[in-house]
Tab-separated table of C-alpha atoms (C1' of nucleotides) in Angstrom:
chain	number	residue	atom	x	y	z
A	5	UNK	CA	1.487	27.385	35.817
A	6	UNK	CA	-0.040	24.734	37.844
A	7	UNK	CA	1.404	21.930	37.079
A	8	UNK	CA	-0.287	20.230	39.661
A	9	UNK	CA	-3.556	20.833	37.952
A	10	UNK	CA	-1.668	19.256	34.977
A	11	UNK	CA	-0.896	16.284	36.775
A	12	UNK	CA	-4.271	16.213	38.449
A	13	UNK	CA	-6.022	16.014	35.194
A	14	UNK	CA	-4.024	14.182	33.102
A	15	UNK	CA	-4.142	11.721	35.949
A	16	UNK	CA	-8.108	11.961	36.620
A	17	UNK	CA	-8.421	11.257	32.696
A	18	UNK	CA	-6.748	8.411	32.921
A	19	UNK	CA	-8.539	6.984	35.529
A	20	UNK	CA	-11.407	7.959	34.005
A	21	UNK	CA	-10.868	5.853	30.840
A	22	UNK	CA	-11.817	2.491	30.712
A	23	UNK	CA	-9.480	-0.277	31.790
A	24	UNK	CA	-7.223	-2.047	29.412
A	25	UNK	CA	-9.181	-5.032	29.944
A	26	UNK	CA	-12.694	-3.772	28.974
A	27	UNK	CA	-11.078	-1.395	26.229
A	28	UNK	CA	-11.305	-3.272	23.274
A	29	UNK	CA	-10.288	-4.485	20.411
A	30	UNK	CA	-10.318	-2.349	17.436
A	31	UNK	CA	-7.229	-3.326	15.403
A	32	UNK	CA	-6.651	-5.333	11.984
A	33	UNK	CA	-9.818	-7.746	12.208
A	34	UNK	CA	-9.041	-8.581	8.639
A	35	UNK	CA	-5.710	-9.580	9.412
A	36	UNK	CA	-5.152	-13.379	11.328
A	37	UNK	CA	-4.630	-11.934	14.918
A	38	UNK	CA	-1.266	-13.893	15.127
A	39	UNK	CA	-0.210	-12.462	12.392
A	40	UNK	CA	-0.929	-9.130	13.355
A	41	UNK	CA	0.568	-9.521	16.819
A	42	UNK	CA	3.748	-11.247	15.356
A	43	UNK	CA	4.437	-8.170	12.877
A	44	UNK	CA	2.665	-5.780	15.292
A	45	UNK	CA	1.319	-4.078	11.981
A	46	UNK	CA	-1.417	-1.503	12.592
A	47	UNK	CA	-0.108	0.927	11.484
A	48	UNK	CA	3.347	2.405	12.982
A	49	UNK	CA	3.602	5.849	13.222
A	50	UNK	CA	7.455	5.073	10.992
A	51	UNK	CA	8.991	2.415	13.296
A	52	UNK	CA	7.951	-1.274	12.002
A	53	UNK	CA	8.168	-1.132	8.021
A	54	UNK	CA	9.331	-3.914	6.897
A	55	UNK	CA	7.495	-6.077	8.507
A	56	UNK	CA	4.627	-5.135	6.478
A	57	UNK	CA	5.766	-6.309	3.611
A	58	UNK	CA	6.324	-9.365	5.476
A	59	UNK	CA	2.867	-9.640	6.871
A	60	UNK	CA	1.601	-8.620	3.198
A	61	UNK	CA	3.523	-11.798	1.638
A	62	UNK	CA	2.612	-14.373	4.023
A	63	UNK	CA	-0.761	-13.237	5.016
A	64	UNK	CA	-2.195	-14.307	2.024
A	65	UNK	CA	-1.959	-18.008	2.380
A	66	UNK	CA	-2.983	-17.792	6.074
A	67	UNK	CA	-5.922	-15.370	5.833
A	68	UNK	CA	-8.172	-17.887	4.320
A	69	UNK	CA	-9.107	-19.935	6.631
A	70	UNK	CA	-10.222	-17.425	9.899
A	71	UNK	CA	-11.936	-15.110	8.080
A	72	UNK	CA	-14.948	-15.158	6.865
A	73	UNK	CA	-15.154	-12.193	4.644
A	74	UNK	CA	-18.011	-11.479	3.090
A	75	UNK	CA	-16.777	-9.804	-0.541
A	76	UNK	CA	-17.820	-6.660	-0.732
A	77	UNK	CA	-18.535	-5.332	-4.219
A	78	UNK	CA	-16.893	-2.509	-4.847
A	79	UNK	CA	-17.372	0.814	-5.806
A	80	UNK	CA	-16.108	1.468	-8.279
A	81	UNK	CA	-18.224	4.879	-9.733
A	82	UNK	CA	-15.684	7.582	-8.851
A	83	UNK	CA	-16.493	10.872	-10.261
A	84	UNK	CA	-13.129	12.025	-11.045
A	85	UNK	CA	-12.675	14.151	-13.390
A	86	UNK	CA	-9.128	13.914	-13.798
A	87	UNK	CA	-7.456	11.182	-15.573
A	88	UNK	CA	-5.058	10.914	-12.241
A	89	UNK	CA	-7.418	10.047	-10.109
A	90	UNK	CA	-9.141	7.499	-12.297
A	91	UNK	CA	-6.164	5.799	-12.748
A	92	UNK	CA	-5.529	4.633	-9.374
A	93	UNK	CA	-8.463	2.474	-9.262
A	94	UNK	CA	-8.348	0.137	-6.352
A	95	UNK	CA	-10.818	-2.269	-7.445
A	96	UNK	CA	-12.773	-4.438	-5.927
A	97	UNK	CA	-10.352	-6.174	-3.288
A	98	UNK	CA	-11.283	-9.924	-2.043
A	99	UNK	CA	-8.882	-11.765	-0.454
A	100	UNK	CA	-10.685	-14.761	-0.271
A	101	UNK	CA	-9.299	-16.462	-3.093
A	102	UNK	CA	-10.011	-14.796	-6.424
A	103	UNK	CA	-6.687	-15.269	-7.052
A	104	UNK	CA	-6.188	-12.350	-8.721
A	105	UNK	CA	-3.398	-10.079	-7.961
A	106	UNK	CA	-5.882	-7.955	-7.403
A	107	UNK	CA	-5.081	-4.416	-9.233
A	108	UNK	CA	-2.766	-3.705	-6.635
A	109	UNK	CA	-0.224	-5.932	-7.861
A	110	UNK	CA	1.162	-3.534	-10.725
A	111	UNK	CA	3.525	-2.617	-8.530
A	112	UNK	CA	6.783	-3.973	-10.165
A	113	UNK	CA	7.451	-6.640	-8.128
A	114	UNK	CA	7.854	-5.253	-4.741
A	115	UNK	CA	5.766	-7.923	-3.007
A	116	UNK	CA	3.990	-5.685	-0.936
A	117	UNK	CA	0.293	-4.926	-1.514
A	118	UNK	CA	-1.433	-6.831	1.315
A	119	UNK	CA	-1.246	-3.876	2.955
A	120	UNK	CA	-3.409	-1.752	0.991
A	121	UNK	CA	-5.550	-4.147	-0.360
A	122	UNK	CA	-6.878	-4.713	3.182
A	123	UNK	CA	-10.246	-3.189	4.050
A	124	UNK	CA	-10.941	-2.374	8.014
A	125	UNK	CA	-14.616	-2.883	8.857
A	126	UNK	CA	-16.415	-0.032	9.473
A	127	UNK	CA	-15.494	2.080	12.818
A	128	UNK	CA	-18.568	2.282	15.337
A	129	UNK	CA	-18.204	5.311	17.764
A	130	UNK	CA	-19.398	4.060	20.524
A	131	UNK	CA	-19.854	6.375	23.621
A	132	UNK	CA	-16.587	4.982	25.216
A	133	UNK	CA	-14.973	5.576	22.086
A	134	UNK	CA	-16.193	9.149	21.665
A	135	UNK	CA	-16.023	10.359	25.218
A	136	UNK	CA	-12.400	9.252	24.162
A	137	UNK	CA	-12.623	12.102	21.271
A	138	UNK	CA	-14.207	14.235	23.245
A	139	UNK	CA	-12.137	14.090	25.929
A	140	UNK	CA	-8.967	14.162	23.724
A	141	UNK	CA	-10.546	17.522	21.962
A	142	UNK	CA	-10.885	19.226	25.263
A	143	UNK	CA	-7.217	19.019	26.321
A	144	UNK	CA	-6.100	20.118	23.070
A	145	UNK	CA	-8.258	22.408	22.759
A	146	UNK	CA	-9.890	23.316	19.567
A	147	UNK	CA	-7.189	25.518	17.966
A	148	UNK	CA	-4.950	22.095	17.918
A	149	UNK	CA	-7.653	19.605	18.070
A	150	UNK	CA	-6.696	18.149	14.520
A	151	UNK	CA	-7.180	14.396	13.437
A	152	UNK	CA	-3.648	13.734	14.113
A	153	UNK	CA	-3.231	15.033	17.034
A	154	UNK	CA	-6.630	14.326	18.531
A	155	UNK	CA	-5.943	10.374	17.074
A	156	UNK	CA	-2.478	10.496	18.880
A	157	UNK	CA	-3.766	11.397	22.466
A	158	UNK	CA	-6.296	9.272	22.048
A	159	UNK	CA	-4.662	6.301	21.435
A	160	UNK	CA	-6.642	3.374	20.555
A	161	UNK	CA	-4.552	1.123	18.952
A	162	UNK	CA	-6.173	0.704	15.400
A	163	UNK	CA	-8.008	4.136	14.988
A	164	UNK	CA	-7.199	5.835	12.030
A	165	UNK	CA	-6.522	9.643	11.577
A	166	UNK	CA	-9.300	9.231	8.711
A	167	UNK	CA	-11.731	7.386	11.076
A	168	UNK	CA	-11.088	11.178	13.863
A	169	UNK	CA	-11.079	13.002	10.692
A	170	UNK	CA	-14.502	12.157	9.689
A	171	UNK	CA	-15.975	11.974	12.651
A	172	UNK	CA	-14.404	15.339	13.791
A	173	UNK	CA	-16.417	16.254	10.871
A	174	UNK	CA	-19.683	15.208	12.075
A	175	UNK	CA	-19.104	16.388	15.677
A	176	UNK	CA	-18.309	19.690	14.447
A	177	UNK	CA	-21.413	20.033	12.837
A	178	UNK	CA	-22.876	18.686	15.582
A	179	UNK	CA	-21.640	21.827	18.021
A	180	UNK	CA	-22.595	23.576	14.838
A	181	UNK	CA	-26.171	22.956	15.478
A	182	UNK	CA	-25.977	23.637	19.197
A	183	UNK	CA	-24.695	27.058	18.707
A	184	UNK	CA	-27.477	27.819	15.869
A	185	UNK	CA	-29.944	26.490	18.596
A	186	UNK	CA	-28.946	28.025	21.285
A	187	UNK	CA	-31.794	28.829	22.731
A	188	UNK	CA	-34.527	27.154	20.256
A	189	UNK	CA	-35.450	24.091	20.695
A	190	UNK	CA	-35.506	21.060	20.376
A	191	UNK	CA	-36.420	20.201	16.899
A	192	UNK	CA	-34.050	17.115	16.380
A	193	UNK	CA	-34.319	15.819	13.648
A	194	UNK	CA	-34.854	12.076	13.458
A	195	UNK	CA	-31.710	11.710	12.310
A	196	UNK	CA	-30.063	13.661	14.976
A	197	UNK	CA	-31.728	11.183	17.714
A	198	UNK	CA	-28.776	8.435	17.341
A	199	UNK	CA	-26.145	11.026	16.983
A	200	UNK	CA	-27.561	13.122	19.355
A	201	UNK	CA	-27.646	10.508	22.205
A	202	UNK	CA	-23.804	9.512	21.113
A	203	UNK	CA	-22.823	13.013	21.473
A	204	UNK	CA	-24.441	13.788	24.784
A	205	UNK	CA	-23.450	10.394	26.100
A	206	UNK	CA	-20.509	12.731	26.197
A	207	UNK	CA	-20.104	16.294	28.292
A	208	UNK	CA	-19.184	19.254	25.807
A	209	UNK	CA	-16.983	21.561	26.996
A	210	UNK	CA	-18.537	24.875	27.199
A	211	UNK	CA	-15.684	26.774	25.582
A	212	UNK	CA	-16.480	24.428	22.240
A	213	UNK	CA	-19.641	26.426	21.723
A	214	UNK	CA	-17.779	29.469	22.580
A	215	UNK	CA	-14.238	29.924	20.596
A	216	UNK	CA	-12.298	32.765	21.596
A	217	UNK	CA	-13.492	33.197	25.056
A	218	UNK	CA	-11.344	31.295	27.247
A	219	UNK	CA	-13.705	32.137	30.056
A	220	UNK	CA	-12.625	29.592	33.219
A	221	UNK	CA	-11.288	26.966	31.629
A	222	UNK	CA	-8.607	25.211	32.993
A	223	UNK	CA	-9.024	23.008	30.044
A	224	UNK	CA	-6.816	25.579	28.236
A	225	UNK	CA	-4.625	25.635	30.920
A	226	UNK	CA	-1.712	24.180	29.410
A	227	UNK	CA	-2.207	24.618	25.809
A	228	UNK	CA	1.751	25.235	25.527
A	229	UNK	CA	4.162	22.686	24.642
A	230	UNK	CA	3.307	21.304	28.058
A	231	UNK	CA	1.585	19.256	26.410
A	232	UNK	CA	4.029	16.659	24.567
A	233	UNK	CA	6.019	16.342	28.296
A	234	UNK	CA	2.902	15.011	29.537
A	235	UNK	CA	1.612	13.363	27.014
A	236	UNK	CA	5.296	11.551	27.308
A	237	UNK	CA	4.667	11.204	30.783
A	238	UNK	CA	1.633	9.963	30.813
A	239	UNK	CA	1.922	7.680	27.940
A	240	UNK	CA	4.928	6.264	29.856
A	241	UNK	CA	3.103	5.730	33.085
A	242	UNK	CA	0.408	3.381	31.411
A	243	UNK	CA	1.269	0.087	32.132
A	244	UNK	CA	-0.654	-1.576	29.331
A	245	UNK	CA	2.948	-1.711	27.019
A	246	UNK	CA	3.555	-5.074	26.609
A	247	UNK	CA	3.513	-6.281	23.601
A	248	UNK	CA	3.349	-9.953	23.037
A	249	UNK	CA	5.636	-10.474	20.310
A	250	UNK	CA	8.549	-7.977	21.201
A	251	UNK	CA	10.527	-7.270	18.298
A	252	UNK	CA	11.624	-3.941	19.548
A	253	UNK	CA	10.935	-4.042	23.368
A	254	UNK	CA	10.435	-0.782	24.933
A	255	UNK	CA	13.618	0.264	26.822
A	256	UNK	CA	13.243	0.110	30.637
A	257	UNK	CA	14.483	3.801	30.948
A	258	UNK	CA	11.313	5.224	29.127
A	259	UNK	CA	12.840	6.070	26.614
A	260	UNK	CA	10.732	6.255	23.272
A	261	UNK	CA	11.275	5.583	19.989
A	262	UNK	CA	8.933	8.613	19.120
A	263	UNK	CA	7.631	11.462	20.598
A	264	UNK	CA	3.906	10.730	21.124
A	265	UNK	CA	3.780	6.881	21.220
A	266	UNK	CA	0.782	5.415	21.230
A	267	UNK	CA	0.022	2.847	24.373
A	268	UNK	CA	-1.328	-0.711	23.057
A	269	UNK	CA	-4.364	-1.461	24.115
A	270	UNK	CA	-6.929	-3.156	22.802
A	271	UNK	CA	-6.589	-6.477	21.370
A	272	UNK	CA	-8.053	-7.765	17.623
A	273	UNK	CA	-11.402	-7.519	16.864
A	274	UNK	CA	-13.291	-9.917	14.783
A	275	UNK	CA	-15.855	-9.829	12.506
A	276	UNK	CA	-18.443	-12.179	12.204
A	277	UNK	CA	-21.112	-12.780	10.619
A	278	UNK	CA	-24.031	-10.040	10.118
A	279	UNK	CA	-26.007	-9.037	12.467
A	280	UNK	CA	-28.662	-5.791	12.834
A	281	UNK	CA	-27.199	-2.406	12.727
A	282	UNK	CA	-28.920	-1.627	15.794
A	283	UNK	CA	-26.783	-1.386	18.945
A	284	UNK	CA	-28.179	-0.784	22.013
A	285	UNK	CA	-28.534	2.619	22.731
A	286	UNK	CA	-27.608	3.404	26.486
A	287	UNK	CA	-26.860	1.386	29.366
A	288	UNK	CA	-27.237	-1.984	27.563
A	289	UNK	CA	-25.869	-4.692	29.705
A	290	UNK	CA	-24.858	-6.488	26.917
A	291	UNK	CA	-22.229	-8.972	28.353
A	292	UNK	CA	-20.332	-9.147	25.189
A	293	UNK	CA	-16.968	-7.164	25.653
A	294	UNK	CA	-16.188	-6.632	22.313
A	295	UNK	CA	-18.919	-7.293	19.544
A	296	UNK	CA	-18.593	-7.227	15.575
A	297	UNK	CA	-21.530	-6.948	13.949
A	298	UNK	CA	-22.066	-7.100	10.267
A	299	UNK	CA	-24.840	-5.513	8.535
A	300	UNK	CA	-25.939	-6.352	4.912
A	301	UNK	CA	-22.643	-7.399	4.290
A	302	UNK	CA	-20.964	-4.759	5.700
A	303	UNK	CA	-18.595	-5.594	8.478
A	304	UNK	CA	-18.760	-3.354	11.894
A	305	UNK	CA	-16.210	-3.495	14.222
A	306	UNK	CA	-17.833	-1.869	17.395
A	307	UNK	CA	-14.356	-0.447	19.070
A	308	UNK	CA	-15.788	-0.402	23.015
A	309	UNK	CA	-18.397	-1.977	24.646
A	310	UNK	CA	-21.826	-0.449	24.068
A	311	UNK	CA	-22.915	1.524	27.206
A	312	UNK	CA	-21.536	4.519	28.807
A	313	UNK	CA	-20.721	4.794	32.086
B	11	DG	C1'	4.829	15.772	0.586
B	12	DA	C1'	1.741	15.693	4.476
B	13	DT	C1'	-2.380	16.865	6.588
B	14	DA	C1'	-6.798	19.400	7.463
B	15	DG	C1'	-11.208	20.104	6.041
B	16	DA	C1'	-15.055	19.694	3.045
B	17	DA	C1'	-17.505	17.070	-0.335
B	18	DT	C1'	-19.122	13.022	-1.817
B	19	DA	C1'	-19.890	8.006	-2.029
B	20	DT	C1'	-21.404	3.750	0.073
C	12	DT	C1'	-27.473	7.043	8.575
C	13	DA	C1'	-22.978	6.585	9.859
C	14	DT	C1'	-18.790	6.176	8.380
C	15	DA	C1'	-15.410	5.870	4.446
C	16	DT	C1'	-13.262	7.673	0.752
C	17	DT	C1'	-12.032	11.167	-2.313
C	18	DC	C1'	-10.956	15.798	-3.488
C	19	DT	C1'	-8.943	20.209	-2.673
C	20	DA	C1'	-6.559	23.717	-0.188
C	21	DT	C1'	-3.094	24.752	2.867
DNA sequence: GATAGAATAT
DNA sequence: TATATTCTAT
C-alpha cells in the first residue's frame, strides 16, 4: 500500500543507524584479523566454504603470536543424559599451544576443525546494538521476528543467530514483565536495573505489549513479502560493501549471491586483556570506539560503542 | 535437517 | 548477571 511509507522508513532506519565508521567491530576477534579478512570467514550464510578449511589449517601457526588468549577452562559438566550427547564432548579448546589436536581432531583427516574449536568472546548488547534488535523486531513484526530473521535484517557482521536467539529470550521476558506490570509499579528488581536501562535505552513498540491488536501501526504495514524486495533494496543501497580482500566481488548490477545478504560492516574486534565488567551505563563519553574488555578471564567483545544516542 | 524456544550452564 | 550452550519440539 504505501510504498512510500516503505521507502520512508526503511530509509529513516537507515539513517538512523550508526555510521559504518562508528559501528564496530564485532567479528572473529579470535581469529588474526588478516586472516579473517583474507578468507572473509565469519560465517557465510553458504557462499565461502572452503575457505574455512583453509583459514582452519593455516590459522593455527599464525594465531599465536596476536592473541593473547587467556585459556579458559572448560566446562565440561554436561548433564546429558543421553549417551549422544555426551559423546560429542568439545573439550576444553586452547589454541595457544597445547598442541593437542584438541578433541576436535577425530575427524578422519579432513583438516578442518579450526573452525569449531574457535570460541567468540562473549557478545555485549550494548544500546546501539540492541536498538539494532529492537528496531529489527519492529519491522518484522513479532509473528516473524525469529533469530534468523531478526539476525539477517540486522546485519552486524559477526552476530550470531544464537547470540539474537538468547537475547530474544531475555527481551521477551523482559516485555513479559511490562505486560504483568502494567500498571504496578516499579518494583525492579536489582537485577532488572542493568537490563532495564539497556532495554529502555531502546523505544518498545506499543503493539509488542499488545499482540493481536494491530491498532495504528504502520510498523505492520508491510508485513507481506514486501519485505525481502526491500530488504534487497536496501541492503543494496548501503554503500559499506567493500570488502578488502575480494574473492568474489559483488557484481556491479546488484545482483546477489543470496537473497538477504548481509552488508559488512564492522571491522575485527580484539580482545585484550581483562578489565571490569562494568561499562558505563548511559551517555559515557568514552572515546574508545570499539572496546574489549575481559573480565576474570572471560573475554567481552563490546559490539558498539557504549552510549546511546 | 534446520531452526525456534526454553532450560540450563558458566 | 548476562550471555552461551544445550536440549527439545516443531
Amino acid at each position: 500500500m504505501r510504498e512510500d511509507d516503505a521507502g520512508n522508513w526503511f530509509t529513516k532506519w537507515q539513517v538512523e543507524l550508526p555510521p559504518p565508521e562508528e559501528l564496530t567491530p564485532l567479528t572473529q576477534s579470535l581469529i588474526t584479523p588478516d586472516l579473517a579478512l583474507a578468507f572473509d570467514i565469519g560465517r557465510g550464510p553458504s557462499s565461502s566454504n572452503n575457505s574455512i578449511s583453509l583459514v582452519g589449517a593455516k590459522q593455527r601457526h599464525l594465531l599465536p603470536s596476536p592473541t593473547p588468549l587467556p585459556q579458559q577452562l572448560s566446562s565440561s559438566s554436561r548433564d546429558s543424559k543421553t549417551g549422544a550427547a555426551a559423546a560429542r564432548q568439545p573439550g576444553p579448546v586452547d589454541f595457544a599451544d597445547s598442541g593437542d589436536l584438541g578433541s576436535g581432531g577425530g575427524a578422519g583427516g579432513g583438516g578442518d576443525e579450526p573452525a569449531r574449536t574457535l570460541k567468540r568472546p562473549r557478545l555485549v548488547w550494548t544500546p546501539q546494538l540492541h536498538k539494532r534488535f529492537v528496531d529489527a523486531v519492529a519491522h518484522l513484526g513479532i509473528k516473524n521476528a525469529v533469530p534468523k530473521t531478526i539476525m539477517q535484517l540486522m546485519s552486524v557482521d559477526g552476530l550470531t543467530r544464537e547470540n539474537v536467539a538468547s537475547h530474544l529470550q531475555k527481551y521477551r521476558l523482559y516485555l513479559r514483565r511490562m505486560q504483568g506490570l502494567s500498571g504496578g509499579g516499579g518494583g525492579s528488581s536489582s537485577a532488572d536495573a542493568a537490563t532495564e536501562r539497556l532495554f529502555a535505552s531502546a523505544p518498545v513498540p506499543s503493539h509488542f505489549l499488545h499482540p493481536g491488536r494491530p491498532s495504528s501501526d504502520h510498523f505492520l504495514a508491510l508485513q507481506h513479502h514486501q519485505h525481502l524486495a526491500a530488504e534487497a533494496a536496501a541492503a543494496a543501497a548501503i554503500p559499506q560493501y567493500r570488502r578488502q580482500v575480494g574473492h568474489f566481488g559483488l557484481p556491479p548490477n546488484g545482483q546477489f549471491e543470496h537473497p538477504l545478504l548481509q552488508s559488512r560492516q564492522g571491522q575485527i574486534a580484539h580482545s585484550m586483556g581483562a578489565a571490569m565488567s562494568m561499562h558505563n551505563p548511559i551517555q559515557s563519553s568514552v572515546g574508545e570506539s570499539d572496546s574489549v574488555k575481559g573480565s576474570g578471564g572471560r573475554k567481552v567483545l563490546t559490539l558498539f560503542p557504549t552510549g546511546d544516542d
